[in-house]
């Protein structure tokens, strides 16, 4: 999403083919970082509290939007929250019937009762048709778009996702993942897509779903769903516009409650608390100077404080 926000502004002073050329250059840079081993070293420079503080600021609006939905559209958001809490209160039930699924069912029932959708407005089944793009390479376009795209991938999406995995006890193959992402990004550009990245929200959800040894299954299953969504993208996009915003906002907020709780407990539990606080505040502010999102500037602010005011003492790890 952060990468996609850069593209519309860039198209004001370059052609779409030139934008895709810049995306291919970004892809080559990602492959080079992965193969050289530099990505692992860059990731190790970011203390875990700083990465989690950046993550908290990104996810906080999902939680506040859920609360706003309960206040503004209680007939839809209210039953969803109640269903989530009731199922959560009974662990034996929650293990077999996930609370988030109970919230979705309650939300759909509420929509049917209080905000029924006109069946005549339902979209017909339409398939997406891939269009091959012949990239063009212009130095001005590359210098304008490739650096912020590269920063978006490695300093926002991937930094957050790798931090989540580290916090959950996993050891992500940073260099290999970056190399693969670069290769996939080049393919994306040939069909008009922005560079790929490790999806932050999905990583947060999947890395906490079920027994640790089997959590990869959620990602694999979601990948299959994502392919179907892509094939039927025109229909899915139209359907998403028809559903009430309160339904999706509440569902997203409930799904991320566990992530927010875990991140808050970790980010201020050890060292770098002041730097983590500043990182969180900047990330949650929503500022976007020079077209770069608040998450990027949060990382800059947090690392600046760590490296200038809050350097770890001898014998203290960077994550403490």
Tab-separated table of C-alpha atoms in Angstrom:
chain	number	residue	atom	x	y	z
A	1	UNK	CA	0.000	0.000	0.000
A	2	UNK	CA	2.789	2.431	0.891
A	3	UNK	CA	4.487	1.676	-2.419
A	4	UNK	CA	1.271	2.107	-4.357
A	5	UNK	CA	0.852	5.626	-3.000
A	6	UNK	CA	4.092	6.659	-4.704
A	7	UNK	CA	2.963	5.659	-8.184
A	8	UNK	CA	0.082	8.137	-8.830
A	9	UNK	CA	2.247	11.126	-7.908
A	10	UNK	CA	5.090	9.838	-10.091
A	11	UNK	CA	2.802	9.471	-13.112
A	12	UNK	CA	2.369	13.246	-13.110
A	13	UNK	CA	5.861	13.666	-14.563
A	14	UNK	CA	6.627	10.330	-16.238
A	15	UNK	CA	4.893	7.798	-18.464
A	16	UNK	CA	3.564	4.516	-17.109
A	17	UNK	CA	6.232	2.632	-19.069
A	18	UNK	CA	8.950	4.802	-17.497
A	19	UNK	CA	7.488	4.156	-14.042
A	20	UNK	CA	7.678	0.418	-14.671
A	21	UNK	CA	11.266	0.852	-15.840
A	22	UNK	CA	12.064	2.482	-12.494
A	23	UNK	CA	10.345	-0.428	-10.735
A	24	UNK	CA	12.567	-2.889	-12.603
A	25	UNK	CA	15.653	-0.943	-11.481
A	26	UNK	CA	14.316	-1.197	-7.921
A	27	UNK	CA	13.976	-4.949	-8.421
A	28	UNK	CA	17.579	-5.262	-9.565
A	29	UNK	CA	18.722	-3.322	-6.491
A	30	UNK	CA	16.757	-5.693	-4.233
A	31	UNK	CA	18.357	-8.730	-5.856
A	32	UNK	CA	21.800	-7.153	-5.435
A	33	UNK	CA	21.152	-6.442	-1.729
A	34	UNK	CA	19.989	-10.003	-1.174
A	35	UNK	CA	22.800	-11.738	-3.037
A	36	UNK	CA	25.491	-9.573	-1.425
A	37	UNK	CA	24.218	-10.302	2.079
A	38	UNK	CA	23.795	-6.595	2.770
A	39	UNK	CA	20.119	-6.880	3.641
A	40	UNK	CA	20.802	-9.046	6.686
A	41	UNK	CA	23.332	-6.515	7.959
A	42	UNK	CA	20.990	-3.570	7.343
A	43	UNK	CA	18.159	-5.308	9.199
A	44	UNK	CA	20.430	-6.063	12.155
A	45	UNK	CA	21.058	-2.320	12.583
A	46	UNK	CA	17.412	-1.725	13.579
A	47	UNK	CA	16.767	-2.495	17.291
A	48	UNK	CA	13.621	-4.516	17.847
A	49	UNK	CA	11.864	-1.847	20.011
A	50	UNK	CA	12.299	0.694	17.197
A	51	UNK	CA	10.891	-1.649	14.566
A	52	UNK	CA	7.955	-2.549	16.815
A	53	UNK	CA	7.328	1.123	17.615
A	54	UNK	CA	7.090	1.817	13.897
A	55	UNK	CA	4.748	-1.142	13.549
A	56	UNK	CA	2.498	0.073	16.377
A	57	UNK	CA	2.026	3.432	14.704
A	58	UNK	CA	1.035	1.756	11.448
A	59	UNK	CA	-1.485	-0.574	13.105
A	60	UNK	CA	-2.950	1.893	15.608
A	61	UNK	CA	-5.406	3.457	13.096
A	62	UNK	CA	-6.955	0.034	12.542
A	63	UNK	CA	-7.808	-0.145	16.235
A	64	UNK	CA	-9.118	3.412	16.445
A	65	UNK	CA	-11.175	2.956	13.266
A	66	UNK	CA	-12.846	-0.042	14.891
A	67	UNK	CA	-13.768	2.050	17.931
A	68	UNK	CA	-15.114	4.823	15.695
A	69	UNK	CA	-17.196	2.276	13.778
A	70	UNK	CA	-18.771	1.022	17.013
A	71	UNK	CA	-19.698	4.605	17.901
A	72	UNK	CA	-20.976	5.621	14.459
A	73	UNK	CA	-22.540	2.384	13.170
A	74	UNK	CA	-23.340	0.374	16.332
A	75	UNK	CA	-25.924	-1.817	14.637
A	76	UNK	CA	-23.183	-3.401	12.491
A	77	UNK	CA	-19.943	-2.993	14.460
A	78	UNK	CA	-21.521	-3.689	17.878
A	79	UNK	CA	-22.633	-7.283	17.204
A	80	UNK	CA	-19.242	-8.033	15.685
A	81	UNK	CA	-17.385	-6.900	18.808
A	82	UNK	CA	-19.797	-8.759	21.094
A	83	UNK	CA	-19.462	-11.983	19.090
A	84	UNK	CA	-15.667	-11.668	19.145
A	85	UNK	CA	-15.557	-11.142	22.908
A	86	UNK	CA	-18.036	-13.913	23.708
A	87	UNK	CA	-16.125	-16.540	21.725
A	88	UNK	CA	-12.795	-15.284	23.115
A	89	UNK	CA	-14.133	-15.746	26.649
A	90	UNK	CA	-14.440	-19.501	26.047
A	91	UNK	CA	-11.010	-20.816	24.973
A	92	UNK	CA	-12.334	-24.288	24.208
A	93	UNK	CA	-14.792	-22.793	21.709
A	94	UNK	CA	-12.234	-20.321	20.317
A	95	UNK	CA	-9.853	-23.150	19.421
A	96	UNK	CA	-12.456	-24.686	17.116
A	97	UNK	CA	-14.321	-21.553	16.029
A	98	UNK	CA	-11.959	-18.546	15.748
A	99	UNK	CA	-13.323	-15.333	17.306
A	100	UNK	CA	-12.595	-13.359	14.146
A	101	UNK	CA	-14.776	-15.769	12.161
A	102	UNK	CA	-17.580	-15.295	14.692
A	103	UNK	CA	-17.232	-11.528	14.225
A	104	UNK	CA	-17.463	-11.898	10.445
A	105	UNK	CA	-20.625	-14.023	10.675
A	106	UNK	CA	-22.199	-11.539	13.114
A	107	UNK	CA	-21.271	-8.668	10.813
A	108	UNK	CA	-22.799	-10.278	7.737
A	109	UNK	CA	-25.997	-11.023	9.654
A	110	UNK	CA	-26.101	-7.407	10.883
A	111	UNK	CA	-25.615	-6.110	7.337
A	112	UNK	CA	-28.453	-8.344	6.108
A	113	UNK	CA	-30.752	-7.014	8.852
A	114	UNK	CA	-29.850	-3.328	9.045
A	115	UNK	CA	-28.123	-2.455	5.759
A	116	UNK	CA	-29.266	-4.994	3.170
A	117	UNK	CA	-27.484	-4.864	-0.155
A	118	UNK	CA	-29.598	-4.439	-3.270
A	119	UNK	CA	-29.045	-7.657	-5.205
A	120	UNK	CA	-29.375	-5.731	-8.456
A	121	UNK	CA	-26.185	-3.840	-7.602
A	122	UNK	CA	-24.139	-7.009	-7.116
A	123	UNK	CA	-21.389	-7.219	-9.735
A	124	UNK	CA	-21.298	-9.956	-12.315
A	125	UNK	CA	-18.466	-12.456	-12.459
A	126	UNK	CA	-15.597	-10.956	-14.464
A	127	UNK	CA	-12.027	-12.166	-14.913
A	128	UNK	CA	-8.893	-10.021	-14.859
A	129	UNK	CA	-6.943	-9.820	-18.112
A	130	UNK	CA	-3.170	-9.342	-17.676
A	131	UNK	CA	-1.632	-6.667	-19.889
A	132	UNK	CA	2.066	-6.857	-20.740
A	133	UNK	CA	3.923	-3.559	-20.261
A	134	UNK	CA	7.067	-2.750	-22.217
A	135	UNK	CA	9.201	-0.761	-19.754
A	136	UNK	CA	11.079	2.376	-20.718
A	137	UNK	CA	14.226	3.519	-18.954
A	138	UNK	CA	14.793	7.247	-18.438
A	139	UNK	CA	17.380	8.461	-15.939
A	140	UNK	CA	15.175	11.198	-14.485
A	141	UNK	CA	12.320	8.752	-13.901
A	142	UNK	CA	14.644	6.199	-12.290
A	143	UNK	CA	16.191	8.747	-9.935
A	144	UNK	CA	12.742	10.085	-9.021
A	145	UNK	CA	10.919	6.817	-8.314
A	146	UNK	CA	13.414	4.019	-7.667
A	147	UNK	CA	14.968	5.354	-4.389
A	148	UNK	CA	11.647	5.932	-2.568
A	149	UNK	CA	10.327	2.602	-3.857
A	150	UNK	CA	13.438	0.848	-2.573
A	151	UNK	CA	13.163	2.582	0.800
A	152	UNK	CA	9.483	1.655	1.010
A	153	UNK	CA	10.246	-2.030	0.517
A	154	UNK	CA	13.314	-2.433	2.736
A	155	UNK	CA	12.755	0.249	5.420
A	156	UNK	CA	8.988	0.023	5.858
A	157	UNK	CA	7.366	-3.246	4.790
A	158	UNK	CA	10.258	-5.659	5.151
A	159	UNK	CA	11.694	-4.017	8.284
A	160	UNK	CA	8.330	-4.310	10.027
A	161	UNK	CA	7.675	-7.855	8.859
A	162	UNK	CA	11.103	-9.162	9.810
A	163	UNK	CA	10.742	-7.479	13.211
A	164	UNK	CA	7.424	-9.237	13.756
A	165	UNK	CA	8.948	-12.606	12.898
A	166	UNK	CA	11.929	-11.993	15.183
A	167	UNK	CA	9.601	-10.986	18.017
A	168	UNK	CA	7.644	-14.225	17.545
A	169	UNK	CA	10.761	-16.365	17.795
A	170	UNK	CA	11.358	-16.984	14.096
A	171	UNK	CA	14.616	-16.437	12.202
A	172	UNK	CA	13.559	-15.103	8.774
A	173	UNK	CA	16.005	-15.706	5.875
A	174	UNK	CA	16.392	-11.995	5.194
A	175	UNK	CA	18.858	-12.186	2.303
A	176	UNK	CA	17.094	-15.038	0.505
A	177	UNK	CA	13.701	-13.378	0.950
A	178	UNK	CA	15.022	-10.061	-0.396
A	179	UNK	CA	16.535	-11.790	-3.437
A	180	UNK	CA	13.283	-13.592	-4.215
A	181	UNK	CA	11.253	-10.407	-3.692
A	182	UNK	CA	13.492	-8.628	-6.193
A	183	UNK	CA	12.929	-11.324	-8.809
A	184	UNK	CA	9.165	-11.307	-8.292
A	185	UNK	CA	9.150	-7.500	-8.441
A	186	UNK	CA	10.720	-7.537	-11.898
A	187	UNK	CA	7.936	-9.850	-13.079
A	188	UNK	CA	5.348	-7.576	-11.447
A	189	UNK	CA	6.672	-4.563	-13.354
A	190	UNK	CA	6.203	-6.333	-16.691
A	191	UNK	CA	2.479	-6.483	-15.891
A	192	UNK	CA	2.165	-3.002	-14.403
A	193	UNK	CA	2.783	-3.886	-10.738
A	194	UNK	CA	4.845	-2.107	-8.084
A	195	UNK	CA	7.738	-3.870	-6.291
A	196	UNK	CA	6.717	-6.706	-3.997
A	197	UNK	CA	7.391	-6.777	-0.258
A	198	UNK	CA	6.801	-8.951	2.803
A	199	UNK	CA	3.218	-8.039	3.745
A	200	UNK	CA	3.224	-6.521	7.225
A	201	UNK	CA	-0.380	-7.116	8.272
A	202	UNK	CA	-0.458	-10.650	6.912
A	203	UNK	CA	2.844	-11.484	8.582
A	204	UNK	CA	1.504	-10.210	11.896
A	205	UNK	CA	-1.626	-12.344	11.606
A	206	UNK	CA	-0.099	-15.547	10.254
A	207	UNK	CA	2.881	-15.605	12.632
A	208	UNK	CA	0.494	-15.820	15.600
A	209	UNK	CA	-2.079	-18.246	14.185
A	210	UNK	CA	-2.151	-21.666	15.846
A	211	UNK	CA	0.770	-23.879	16.931
A	212	UNK	CA	4.111	-22.330	15.974
A	213	UNK	CA	5.289	-25.290	13.898
A	214	UNK	CA	2.170	-25.122	11.697
A	215	UNK	CA	1.785	-21.364	11.228
A	216	UNK	CA	3.189	-21.501	7.706
A	217	UNK	CA	-0.022	-23.257	6.637
A	218	UNK	CA	-2.051	-20.048	7.047
A	219	UNK	CA	0.267	-18.223	4.641
A	220	UNK	CA	0.068	-21.025	2.072
A	221	UNK	CA	-3.716	-21.123	2.251
A	222	UNK	CA	-3.921	-17.344	1.976
A	223	UNK	CA	-1.676	-17.514	-1.101
A	224	UNK	CA	-4.245	-19.750	-2.797
A	225	UNK	CA	-7.024	-17.318	-1.872
A	226	UNK	CA	-4.942	-14.414	-3.150
A	227	UNK	CA	-4.543	-16.068	-6.539
A	228	UNK	CA	-8.332	-16.478	-6.771
A	229	UNK	CA	-8.840	-12.859	-5.718
A	230	UNK	CA	-6.400	-11.756	-8.407
A	231	UNK	CA	-8.115	-13.795	-11.117
A	232	UNK	CA	-11.491	-12.291	-10.158
A	233	UNK	CA	-10.090	-8.867	-9.240
A	234	UNK	CA	-12.690	-6.759	-11.126
A	235	UNK	CA	-15.571	-8.500	-9.356
A	236	UNK	CA	-13.857	-8.445	-5.938
A	237	UNK	CA	-13.085	-4.717	-6.214
A	238	UNK	CA	-16.688	-3.844	-7.047
A	239	UNK	CA	-18.012	-6.059	-4.243
A	240	UNK	CA	-15.662	-4.434	-1.710
A	241	UNK	CA	-17.095	-1.017	-2.590
A	242	UNK	CA	-20.643	-2.238	-1.929
A	243	UNK	CA	-20.015	-3.666	1.570
A	244	UNK	CA	-20.356	-1.162	4.465
A	245	UNK	CA	-17.070	0.354	5.574
A	246	UNK	CA	-17.936	-0.362	9.218
A	247	UNK	CA	-17.832	-4.099	8.497
A	248	UNK	CA	-14.312	-4.108	7.082
A	249	UNK	CA	-12.993	-1.528	9.581
A	250	UNK	CA	-14.272	-3.494	12.573
A	251	UNK	CA	-13.061	-6.800	11.198
A	252	UNK	CA	-9.556	-5.410	10.593
A	253	UNK	CA	-9.408	-3.860	14.062
A	254	UNK	CA	-10.485	-7.064	15.782
A	255	UNK	CA	-8.023	-9.147	13.772
A	256	UNK	CA	-5.136	-6.919	14.870
A	257	UNK	CA	-6.015	-6.660	18.575
A	258	UNK	CA	-3.641	-9.482	19.478
A	259	UNK	CA	-0.856	-7.929	17.410
A	260	UNK	CA	-1.323	-4.555	19.110
A	261	UNK	CA	-1.372	-6.123	22.576
A	262	UNK	CA	1.777	-8.150	21.938
A	263	UNK	CA	3.646	-5.230	20.367
A	264	UNK	CA	2.773	-2.807	23.177
A	265	UNK	CA	3.972	-5.300	25.768
A	266	UNK	CA	7.294	-5.740	23.971
A	267	UNK	CA	8.120	-2.264	22.713
A	268	UNK	CA	8.310	-0.596	26.137
A	269	UNK	CA	9.440	-3.614	28.175
A	270	UNK	CA	13.195	-3.275	27.588
A	271	UNK	CA	15.684	-0.589	26.633
A	272	UNK	CA	15.367	2.205	24.054
A	273	UNK	CA	11.994	3.140	25.540
A	274	UNK	CA	12.289	6.854	24.740
A	275	UNK	CA	13.441	6.194	21.179
A	276	UNK	CA	10.632	3.641	20.753
A	277	UNK	CA	8.090	6.184	22.027
A	278	UNK	CA	9.230	8.812	19.518
A	279	UNK	CA	9.169	6.185	16.766
A	280	UNK	CA	5.605	5.242	17.687
A	281	UNK	CA	4.406	8.868	17.788
A	282	UNK	CA	5.931	9.743	14.416
A	283	UNK	CA	4.598	6.552	12.834
A	284	UNK	CA	1.080	7.195	14.179
A	285	UNK	CA	1.123	10.843	13.048
A	286	UNK	CA	0.466	10.046	9.393
A	287	UNK	CA	2.913	12.658	8.069
A	288	UNK	CA	4.371	12.065	4.594
A	289	UNK	CA	7.064	14.639	3.676
A	290	UNK	CA	8.551	14.186	0.197
A	291	UNK	CA	6.010	11.455	-0.521
A	292	UNK	CA	7.518	9.037	2.017
A	293	UNK	CA	5.149	7.619	4.611
A	294	UNK	CA	5.240	8.305	8.338
A	295	UNK	CA	6.593	4.794	8.956
A	296	UNK	CA	9.790	5.706	7.112
A	297	UNK	CA	10.238	8.956	9.042
A	298	UNK	CA	9.473	7.109	12.278
A	299	UNK	CA	12.359	4.760	11.537
A	300	UNK	CA	14.640	7.732	10.793
A	301	UNK	CA	13.628	9.485	14.033
A	302	UNK	CA	13.976	6.371	16.198
A	303	UNK	CA	17.360	5.359	14.811
A	304	UNK	CA	18.660	8.923	15.102
A	305	UNK	CA	17.838	8.936	18.826
A	306	UNK	CA	19.309	5.466	19.340
A	307	UNK	CA	22.556	6.311	17.565
A	308	UNK	CA	23.031	9.780	19.062
A	309	UNK	CA	21.424	9.753	22.521
A	310	UNK	CA	20.645	6.171	23.467
A	311	UNK	CA	23.503	3.961	22.326
A	312	UNK	CA	23.538	0.633	24.216
A	313	UNK	CA	26.095	0.280	26.941
A	314	UNK	CA	28.832	-2.321	26.793
A	315	UNK	CA	27.344	-5.770	27.256
A	316	UNK	CA	23.822	-4.594	26.416
A	317	UNK	CA	22.271	-5.952	23.226
A	318	UNK	CA	20.749	-3.601	20.648
A	319	UNK	CA	17.300	-5.130	21.236
A	320	UNK	CA	17.284	-4.435	24.961
